[in-house]
Amino acid sequence: MRKPVIAGNWKMYKLLGQAVDTALALKPLVANANHCEVVIAPVFTALKTVADRLEGSNIGVAGQNCSTETEEGAHTGEVLAAMLGDAGAKYVIVGHSERRQIYFETDSMVNRKCLAGLAAGLHVILCVGESLEQREQGTAERVVSGQLSGGLSGLTPSDLDRIIVAYEPVWAIGTGRTATPEQAQEMHAFIRRVFADRYSAQAANELRILYGGSVKPDNIAGLMSQADIDGALVGGASLQAESFAKIVNYKNGK
């Protein structure tokens, strides 16, 4: 049975003290959340301190991005996936829509980051998703399928245990618009079919697919009731411990 993952992407928010305060406030609020994996992704400068303060808890820490490189070298401003692991991260997010749109990351770059994260022993959260224009043009599935194929190129079946896919419709990120549970389910089911065709029915059945796109305490239960939605990649609502805890504790209605 697939164990859900509820991950909070803090993006470029919170100085070190704020990050620690939020993490420590979250810790007791989700201490009994055994039904899912809880993950937070602070900024690079807070990663080590937050990971240290959460050691022994049920909250894992993720890097928001990593370098395409796998070896140390002259790459000013870059962070190796191995450095994330050294700082206490267990996960890394790659291919987020903001990285693709604002920083022009290609599927090839996302693939190299995916492979780098796996090589460093991290669980990789691979983000895919279409724009509003692409959805309205009827090319959403083609776009998502292409991002999956490009991002997962070169992976072996043994790598798949550490792959998590996050479907984030770009038109629903930070806009207040959310795909209906039925719309999200439709794309999640499609992603699982693509996985089955590419790898195997077993691999597809074991793949965890998260929904990301204006997830909030008042819509998480409806999303999680869908057969192929295995968690959430949460943006703004993860910045406050109380609101993120409500999303994590969706099963308890707290």
Short mmCIF file of N, CA and C in Angstrom, two decimals, residues 55-208:
data_model
loop_
_atom_site.label_atom_id
_atom_site.label_comp_id
_atom_site.label_asym_id
_atom_site.label_seq_id
_atom_site.Cartn_x
_atom_site.Cartn_y
_atom_site.Cartn_z
N GLU A 55 15.96 16.29 14.15
CA GLU A 55 16.51 14.94 14.23
C GLU A 55 15.74 14.11 15.26
N GLY A 56 15.38 12.91 14.87
CA GLY A 56 14.62 12.03 15.75
C GLY A 56 13.12 12.21 15.68
N SER A 57 12.68 13.19 14.89
CA SER A 57 11.24 13.43 14.73
C SER A 57 10.75 12.68 13.49
N ASN A 58 9.46 12.81 13.20
CA ASN A 58 8.90 12.17 12.01
C ASN A 58 8.83 13.14 10.83
N ILE A 59 9.58 14.23 10.89
CA ILE A 59 9.60 15.21 9.81
C ILE A 59 10.91 15.10 9.06
N GLY A 60 10.84 14.81 7.76
CA GLY A 60 12.02 14.78 6.92
C GLY A 60 12.27 16.13 6.29
N VAL A 61 13.50 16.33 5.83
CA VAL A 61 13.87 17.61 5.24
C VAL A 61 14.29 17.40 3.78
N ALA A 62 13.90 18.33 2.93
CA ALA A 62 14.21 18.27 1.50
C ALA A 62 14.95 19.51 1.04
N GLY A 63 15.81 19.34 0.06
CA GLY A 63 16.36 20.47 -0.66
C GLY A 63 15.38 20.89 -1.74
N GLN A 64 15.32 22.17 -2.04
CA GLN A 64 14.38 22.66 -3.05
C GLN A 64 14.90 22.51 -4.47
N ASN A 65 16.17 22.16 -4.60
CA ASN A 65 16.80 22.09 -5.91
C ASN A 65 18.18 21.49 -5.71
N CYS A 66 18.84 21.09 -6.77
CA CYS A 66 20.23 20.67 -6.67
C CYS A 66 20.91 20.91 -8.00
N SER A 67 22.22 20.78 -8.01
CA SER A 67 22.99 20.95 -9.23
C SER A 67 22.79 19.79 -10.17
N THR A 68 23.04 20.03 -11.44
CA THR A 68 23.07 18.93 -12.42
C THR A 68 24.35 18.12 -12.28
N GLU A 69 25.33 18.68 -11.60
CA GLU A 69 26.63 18.03 -11.46
C GLU A 69 26.60 17.00 -10.33
N THR A 70 27.51 16.03 -10.41
CA THR A 70 27.61 15.02 -9.36
C THR A 70 28.96 15.05 -8.65
N GLU A 71 29.87 15.90 -9.11
CA GLU A 71 31.19 16.01 -8.49
C GLU A 71 31.47 17.45 -8.14
N GLU A 72 32.29 17.64 -7.10
CA GLU A 72 32.72 18.99 -6.73
C GLU A 72 33.44 19.64 -7.90
N GLY A 73 33.37 20.97 -7.97
CA GLY A 73 34.05 21.65 -9.05
C GLY A 73 33.75 23.13 -9.08
N ALA A 74 34.18 23.76 -10.13
CA ALA A 74 34.04 25.22 -10.27
C ALA A 74 32.66 25.55 -10.84
N HIS A 75 31.67 25.47 -9.99
CA HIS A 75 30.28 25.76 -10.39
C HIS A 75 29.69 26.74 -9.38
N THR A 76 30.11 27.98 -9.47
CA THR A 76 29.73 29.00 -8.51
C THR A 76 28.21 29.09 -8.35
N GLY A 77 27.78 29.06 -7.09
CA GLY A 77 26.36 29.21 -6.80
C GLY A 77 25.57 27.93 -6.80
N GLU A 78 26.18 26.81 -7.19
CA GLU A 78 25.48 25.54 -7.25
C GLU A 78 25.65 24.74 -5.97
N VAL A 79 24.74 23.82 -5.73
CA VAL A 79 24.77 22.96 -4.55
C VAL A 79 24.61 21.51 -4.99
N LEU A 80 25.60 20.68 -4.69
CA LEU A 80 25.52 19.27 -5.03
C LEU A 80 24.42 18.57 -4.25
N ALA A 81 23.81 17.55 -4.85
CA ALA A 81 22.84 16.74 -4.13
C ALA A 81 23.50 16.09 -2.92
N ALA A 82 24.77 15.69 -3.07
CA ALA A 82 25.50 15.09 -1.95
C ALA A 82 25.66 16.07 -0.79
N MET A 83 25.75 17.36 -1.10
CA MET A 83 25.86 18.38 -0.06
C MET A 83 24.54 18.52 0.69
N LEU A 84 23.42 18.34 -0.03
CA LEU A 84 22.11 18.35 0.63
C LEU A 84 22.03 17.20 1.62
N GLY A 85 22.45 16.02 1.18
CA GLY A 85 22.45 14.86 2.07
C GLY A 85 23.36 15.07 3.26
N ASP A 86 24.51 15.69 3.03
CA ASP A 86 25.46 15.96 4.11
C ASP A 86 24.86 16.93 5.13
N ALA A 87 23.95 17.80 4.67
CA ALA A 87 23.31 18.77 5.56
C ALA A 87 22.09 18.19 6.27
N GLY A 88 21.74 16.95 5.95
CA GLY A 88 20.62 16.30 6.63
C GLY A 88 19.38 16.08 5.81
N ALA A 89 19.42 16.46 4.54
CA ALA A 89 18.25 16.26 3.68
C ALA A 89 18.11 14.79 3.29
N LYS A 90 16.88 14.35 3.19
CA LYS A 90 16.58 12.99 2.72
C LYS A 90 15.90 13.02 1.35
N TYR A 91 15.44 14.21 0.95
CA TYR A 91 14.69 14.37 -0.28
C TYR A 91 15.24 15.58 -1.04
N VAL A 92 14.96 15.62 -2.34
CA VAL A 92 15.24 16.82 -3.13
C VAL A 92 14.12 17.00 -4.15
N ILE A 93 13.70 18.25 -4.34
CA ILE A 93 12.69 18.60 -5.34
C ILE A 93 13.40 18.99 -6.63
N VAL A 94 13.00 18.40 -7.75
CA VAL A 94 13.59 18.80 -9.03
C VAL A 94 12.47 19.08 -10.03
N GLY A 95 12.75 20.01 -10.95
CA GLY A 95 11.80 20.30 -12.02
C GLY A 95 10.59 21.10 -11.60
N HIS A 96 10.66 21.80 -10.47
CA HIS A 96 9.51 22.61 -10.07
C HIS A 96 9.18 23.60 -11.18
N SER A 97 7.91 23.91 -11.33
CA SER A 97 7.47 24.77 -12.43
C SER A 97 8.18 26.13 -12.41
N GLU A 98 8.51 26.63 -11.23
CA GLU A 98 9.20 27.91 -11.16
C GLU A 98 10.62 27.79 -11.72
N ARG A 99 11.26 26.65 -11.48
CA ARG A 99 12.58 26.42 -12.05
C ARG A 99 12.48 26.30 -13.58
N ARG A 100 11.44 25.64 -14.04
CA ARG A 100 11.27 25.48 -15.49
C ARG A 100 10.94 26.81 -16.16
N GLN A 101 10.04 27.58 -15.55
CA GLN A 101 9.55 28.80 -16.19
C GLN A 101 10.50 29.98 -16.02
N ILE A 102 10.92 30.22 -14.78
CA ILE A 102 11.71 31.42 -14.49
C ILE A 102 13.18 31.23 -14.83
N TYR A 103 13.69 30.01 -14.59
CA TYR A 103 15.12 29.76 -14.80
C TYR A 103 15.39 28.85 -15.99
N PHE A 104 14.34 28.63 -16.78
CA PHE A 104 14.47 27.98 -18.09
C PHE A 104 15.10 26.59 -18.02
N GLU A 105 14.78 25.84 -16.99
CA GLU A 105 15.29 24.48 -16.90
C GLU A 105 14.58 23.59 -17.92
N THR A 106 15.36 22.84 -18.66
CA THR A 106 14.82 21.93 -19.67
C THR A 106 14.61 20.54 -19.07
N ASP A 107 13.92 19.69 -19.79
CA ASP A 107 13.75 18.31 -19.34
C ASP A 107 15.10 17.62 -19.17
N SER A 108 16.06 17.96 -20.03
CA SER A 108 17.39 17.37 -19.93
C SER A 108 18.08 17.78 -18.63
N MET A 109 17.96 19.04 -18.26
CA MET A 109 18.54 19.51 -17.00
C MET A 109 17.86 18.85 -15.81
N VAL A 110 16.54 18.76 -15.88
CA VAL A 110 15.78 18.13 -14.80
C VAL A 110 16.20 16.67 -14.66
N ASN A 111 16.42 16.01 -15.78
CA ASN A 111 16.86 14.62 -15.76
C ASN A 111 18.22 14.48 -15.08
N ARG A 112 19.14 15.36 -15.39
CA ARG A 112 20.46 15.30 -14.77
C ARG A 112 20.38 15.53 -13.26
N LYS A 113 19.47 16.42 -12.86
CA LYS A 113 19.29 16.66 -11.43
C LYS A 113 18.65 15.44 -10.75
N CYS A 114 17.72 14.82 -11.45
CA CYS A 114 17.08 13.62 -10.94
C CYS A 114 18.12 12.53 -10.71
N LEU A 115 18.96 12.31 -11.70
CA LEU A 115 20.01 11.30 -11.59
C LEU A 115 21.02 11.65 -10.50
N ALA A 116 21.32 12.94 -10.38
CA ALA A 116 22.25 13.38 -9.34
C ALA A 116 21.68 13.13 -7.95
N GLY A 117 20.39 13.41 -7.78
CA GLY A 117 19.75 13.18 -6.49
C GLY A 117 19.76 11.71 -6.13
N LEU A 118 19.46 10.86 -7.09
CA LEU A 118 19.46 9.42 -6.84
C LEU A 118 20.87 8.94 -6.51
N ALA A 119 21.87 9.43 -7.24
CA ALA A 119 23.25 9.03 -7.00
C ALA A 119 23.72 9.41 -5.60
N ALA A 120 23.13 10.49 -5.06
CA ALA A 120 23.49 10.94 -3.71
C ALA A 120 22.69 10.23 -2.63
N GLY A 121 21.81 9.33 -3.03
CA GLY A 121 21.03 8.57 -2.06
C GLY A 121 19.77 9.25 -1.58
N LEU A 122 19.35 10.30 -2.28
CA LEU A 122 18.16 11.03 -1.89
C LEU A 122 16.91 10.47 -2.56
N HIS A 123 15.76 10.72 -1.95
CA HIS A 123 14.48 10.51 -2.62
C HIS A 123 14.22 11.75 -3.47
N VAL A 124 13.84 11.54 -4.72
CA VAL A 124 13.64 12.65 -5.65
C VAL A 124 12.16 12.89 -5.87
N ILE A 125 11.75 14.13 -5.66
CA ILE A 125 10.38 14.55 -5.96
C ILE A 125 10.42 15.26 -7.30
N LEU A 126 9.99 14.57 -8.35
CA LEU A 126 10.03 15.10 -9.72
C LEU A 126 8.71 15.79 -10.03
N CYS A 127 8.78 17.08 -10.32
CA CYS A 127 7.58 17.87 -10.60
C CYS A 127 7.28 17.93 -12.09
N VAL A 128 6.02 17.75 -12.43
CA VAL A 128 5.55 17.87 -13.81
C VAL A 128 4.23 18.64 -13.81
N GLY A 129 3.90 19.23 -14.92
CA GLY A 129 2.61 19.94 -14.98
C GLY A 129 2.52 20.87 -16.17
N GLU A 130 1.29 21.14 -16.59
CA GLU A 130 1.03 21.94 -17.78
C GLU A 130 0.60 23.36 -17.40
N SER A 131 0.77 24.27 -18.35
CA SER A 131 0.30 25.64 -18.18
C SER A 131 -1.19 25.71 -18.54
N LEU A 132 -1.81 26.85 -18.23
CA LEU A 132 -3.22 27.05 -18.58
C LEU A 132 -3.40 26.99 -20.09
N GLU A 133 -2.49 27.63 -20.83
CA GLU A 133 -2.58 27.63 -22.29
C GLU A 133 -2.50 26.20 -22.84
N GLN A 134 -1.60 25.41 -22.30
CA GLN A 134 -1.46 24.02 -22.76
C GLN A 134 -2.70 23.20 -22.43
N ARG A 135 -3.28 23.44 -21.27
CA ARG A 135 -4.51 22.71 -20.92
C ARG A 135 -5.65 23.11 -21.86
N GLU A 136 -5.78 24.41 -22.11
CA GLU A 136 -6.86 24.88 -22.97
C GLU A 136 -6.68 24.41 -24.42
N GLN A 137 -5.44 24.17 -24.82
CA GLN A 137 -5.17 23.69 -26.18
C GLN A 137 -5.33 22.18 -26.29
N GLY A 138 -5.57 21.53 -25.15
CA GLY A 138 -5.77 20.09 -25.17
C GLY A 138 -4.49 19.28 -25.21
N THR A 139 -3.36 19.91 -24.85
CA THR A 139 -2.07 19.21 -24.92
C THR A 139 -1.51 18.85 -23.54
N ALA A 140 -2.34 18.95 -22.49
CA ALA A 140 -1.85 18.73 -21.14
C ALA A 140 -1.20 17.36 -20.98
N GLU A 141 -1.86 16.32 -21.46
CA GLU A 141 -1.32 14.97 -21.28
C GLU A 141 -0.01 14.80 -22.06
N ARG A 142 0.05 15.38 -23.24
CA ARG A 142 1.27 15.27 -24.04
C ARG A 142 2.43 15.98 -23.34
N VAL A 143 2.16 17.14 -22.75
CA VAL A 143 3.19 17.89 -22.05
C VAL A 143 3.68 17.11 -20.83
N VAL A 144 2.76 16.61 -20.04
CA VAL A 144 3.13 15.88 -18.83
C VAL A 144 3.87 14.59 -19.18
N SER A 145 3.40 13.89 -20.20
CA SER A 145 4.07 12.67 -20.63
C SER A 145 5.50 12.96 -21.08
N GLY A 146 5.69 14.06 -21.80
CA GLY A 146 7.02 14.45 -22.25
C GLY A 146 7.93 14.80 -21.10
N GLN A 147 7.40 15.50 -20.10
CA GLN A 147 8.20 15.85 -18.93
C GLN A 147 8.60 14.61 -18.14
N LEU A 148 7.68 13.65 -18.05
CA LEU A 148 7.99 12.40 -17.36
C LEU A 148 9.07 11.63 -18.11
N SER A 149 8.90 11.47 -19.41
CA SER A 149 9.86 10.71 -20.20
C SER A 149 11.24 11.37 -20.17
N GLY A 150 11.25 12.71 -20.30
CA GLY A 150 12.53 13.42 -20.26
C GLY A 150 13.18 13.37 -18.90
N GLY A 151 12.39 13.59 -17.86
CA GLY A 151 12.94 13.63 -16.51
C GLY A 151 13.43 12.30 -16.01
N LEU A 152 12.82 11.22 -16.49
CA LEU A 152 13.15 9.88 -16.00
C LEU A 152 14.09 9.12 -16.93
N SER A 153 14.58 9.77 -17.95
CA SER A 153 15.46 9.10 -18.90
C SER A 153 16.68 8.51 -18.20
N GLY A 154 16.97 7.26 -18.52
CA GLY A 154 18.16 6.63 -17.95
C GLY A 154 17.97 5.98 -16.61
N LEU A 155 16.79 6.09 -16.03
CA LEU A 155 16.54 5.46 -14.74
C LEU A 155 16.32 3.96 -14.92
N THR A 156 16.76 3.20 -13.95
CA THR A 156 16.55 1.76 -13.95
C THR A 156 15.38 1.42 -13.04
N PRO A 157 14.80 0.25 -13.18
CA PRO A 157 13.70 -0.13 -12.29
C PRO A 157 14.06 -0.03 -10.81
N SER A 158 15.32 -0.28 -10.46
CA SER A 158 15.72 -0.19 -9.05
C SER A 158 15.73 1.24 -8.53
N ASP A 159 15.82 2.20 -9.46
CA ASP A 159 15.81 3.62 -9.05
C ASP A 159 14.42 4.07 -8.62
N LEU A 160 13.40 3.39 -9.08
CA LEU A 160 12.03 3.89 -8.94
C LEU A 160 11.55 3.91 -7.50
N ASP A 161 12.18 3.13 -6.63
CA ASP A 161 11.80 3.13 -5.22
C ASP A 161 12.00 4.50 -4.58
N ARG A 162 12.88 5.29 -5.16
CA ARG A 162 13.18 6.61 -4.58
C ARG A 162 12.68 7.75 -5.44
N ILE A 163 11.73 7.45 -6.33
CA ILE A 163 11.11 8.49 -7.16
C ILE A 163 9.69 8.76 -6.67
N ILE A 164 9.40 10.03 -6.47
CA ILE A 164 8.05 10.50 -6.17
C ILE A 164 7.71 11.53 -7.25
N VAL A 165 6.56 11.44 -7.84
CA VAL A 165 6.14 12.42 -8.85
C VAL A 165 5.16 13.40 -8.23
N ALA A 166 5.35 14.68 -8.51
CA ALA A 166 4.40 15.70 -8.05
C ALA A 166 3.77 16.35 -9.28
N TYR A 167 2.47 16.19 -9.41
CA TYR A 167 1.75 16.85 -10.51
C TYR A 167 1.30 18.22 -10.04
N GLU A 168 1.80 19.25 -10.68
CA GLU A 168 1.45 20.61 -10.31
C GLU A 168 0.98 21.38 -11.54
N PRO A 169 -0.33 21.46 -11.73
CA PRO A 169 -0.82 22.29 -12.84
C PRO A 169 -0.39 23.73 -12.63
N VAL A 170 0.39 24.25 -13.56
CA VAL A 170 0.98 25.57 -13.37
C VAL A 170 -0.09 26.64 -13.15
N TRP A 171 -1.24 26.46 -13.77
CA TRP A 171 -2.32 27.44 -13.66
C TRP A 171 -2.95 27.46 -12.27
N ALA A 172 -2.59 26.51 -11.42
CA ALA A 172 -3.18 26.46 -10.08
C ALA A 172 -2.17 26.75 -8.98
N ILE A 173 -0.97 27.22 -9.34
CA ILE A 173 0.06 27.47 -8.34
C ILE A 173 0.08 28.95 -7.97
N GLY A 174 -0.24 29.23 -6.72
CA GLY A 174 -0.21 30.60 -6.23
C GLY A 174 -1.29 31.49 -6.81
N THR A 175 -2.26 30.91 -7.50
CA THR A 175 -3.31 31.70 -8.13
C THR A 175 -4.61 31.65 -7.34
N GLY A 176 -4.66 30.73 -6.38
CA GLY A 176 -5.91 30.52 -5.66
C GLY A 176 -6.83 29.57 -6.38
N ARG A 177 -6.52 29.28 -7.65
CA ARG A 177 -7.29 28.30 -8.41
C ARG A 177 -6.75 26.91 -8.10
N THR A 178 -7.63 25.97 -7.98
CA THR A 178 -7.23 24.60 -7.71
C THR A 178 -7.93 23.67 -8.69
N ALA A 179 -7.19 22.71 -9.18
CA ALA A 179 -7.84 21.68 -9.98
C ALA A 179 -8.85 20.98 -9.08
N THR A 180 -10.00 20.65 -9.61
CA THR A 180 -10.96 19.90 -8.80
C THR A 180 -10.34 18.53 -8.50
N PRO A 181 -10.81 17.89 -7.43
CA PRO A 181 -10.30 16.54 -7.15
C PRO A 181 -10.42 15.62 -8.36
N GLU A 182 -11.50 15.79 -9.14
CA GLU A 182 -11.70 14.94 -10.31
C GLU A 182 -10.68 15.25 -11.42
N GLN A 183 -10.38 16.55 -11.62
CA GLN A 183 -9.38 16.92 -12.61
C GLN A 183 -8.00 16.39 -12.22
N ALA A 184 -7.67 16.54 -10.93
CA ALA A 184 -6.39 16.05 -10.44
C ALA A 184 -6.30 14.54 -10.58
N GLN A 185 -7.37 13.85 -10.20
CA GLN A 185 -7.39 12.39 -10.30
C GLN A 185 -7.18 11.93 -11.74
N GLU A 186 -7.80 12.63 -12.66
CA GLU A 186 -7.68 12.24 -14.07
C GLU A 186 -6.22 12.27 -14.53
N MET A 187 -5.50 13.33 -14.15
CA MET A 187 -4.10 13.42 -14.56
C MET A 187 -3.22 12.45 -13.78
N HIS A 188 -3.53 12.25 -12.51
CA HIS A 188 -2.75 11.29 -11.72
C HIS A 188 -2.89 9.89 -12.29
N ALA A 189 -4.10 9.53 -12.68
CA ALA A 189 -4.33 8.21 -13.29
C ALA A 189 -3.56 8.09 -14.61
N PHE A 190 -3.52 9.19 -15.37
CA PHE A 190 -2.77 9.20 -16.62
C PHE A 190 -1.28 8.98 -16.35
N ILE A 191 -0.74 9.69 -15.35
CA ILE A 191 0.67 9.53 -15.00
C ILE A 191 0.97 8.09 -14.63
N ARG A 192 0.06 7.46 -13.90
CA ARG A 192 0.28 6.07 -13.51
C ARG A 192 0.27 5.15 -14.74
N ARG A 193 -0.57 5.47 -15.70
CA ARG A 193 -0.60 4.67 -16.94
C ARG A 193 0.71 4.84 -17.72
N VAL A 194 1.22 6.07 -17.77
CA VAL A 194 2.49 6.31 -18.46
C VAL A 194 3.59 5.51 -17.78
N PHE A 195 3.58 5.49 -16.48
CA PHE A 195 4.59 4.72 -15.73
C PHE A 195 4.47 3.24 -16.03
N ALA A 196 3.25 2.75 -16.09
CA ALA A 196 3.04 1.33 -16.37
C ALA A 196 3.57 0.97 -17.76
N ASP A 197 3.32 1.84 -18.72
CA ASP A 197 3.80 1.59 -20.08
C ASP A 197 5.33 1.65 -20.15
N ARG A 198 5.92 2.55 -19.37
CA ARG A 198 7.36 2.75 -19.43
C ARG A 198 8.12 1.68 -18.64
N TYR A 199 7.56 1.29 -17.52
CA TYR A 199 8.25 0.35 -16.63
C TYR A 199 7.43 -0.93 -16.47
N SER A 200 6.51 -0.93 -15.52
CA SER A 200 5.68 -2.13 -15.30
C SER A 200 4.45 -1.73 -14.51
N ALA A 201 3.46 -2.61 -14.52
CA ALA A 201 2.25 -2.35 -13.74
C ALA A 201 2.57 -2.27 -12.26
N GLN A 202 3.50 -3.10 -11.80
CA GLN A 202 3.87 -3.07 -10.39
C GLN A 202 4.53 -1.75 -10.02
N ALA A 203 5.46 -1.28 -10.86
CA ALA A 203 6.12 0.00 -10.59
C ALA A 203 5.11 1.14 -10.55
N ALA A 204 4.16 1.10 -11.47
CA ALA A 204 3.13 2.14 -11.52
C ALA A 204 2.25 2.10 -10.27
N ASN A 205 1.93 0.90 -9.83
CA ASN A 205 1.08 0.76 -8.65
C ASN A 205 1.78 1.24 -7.39
N GLU A 206 3.11 1.12 -7.36
CA GLU A 206 3.87 1.52 -6.18
C GLU A 206 4.28 2.99 -6.20
N LEU A 207 4.19 3.64 -7.37
CA LEU A 207 4.59 5.04 -7.50
C LEU A 207 3.67 5.95 -6.68
N ARG A 208 4.28 6.84 -5.93
CA ARG A 208 3.50 7.84 -5.19
C ARG A 208 3.45 9.13 -6.00
#
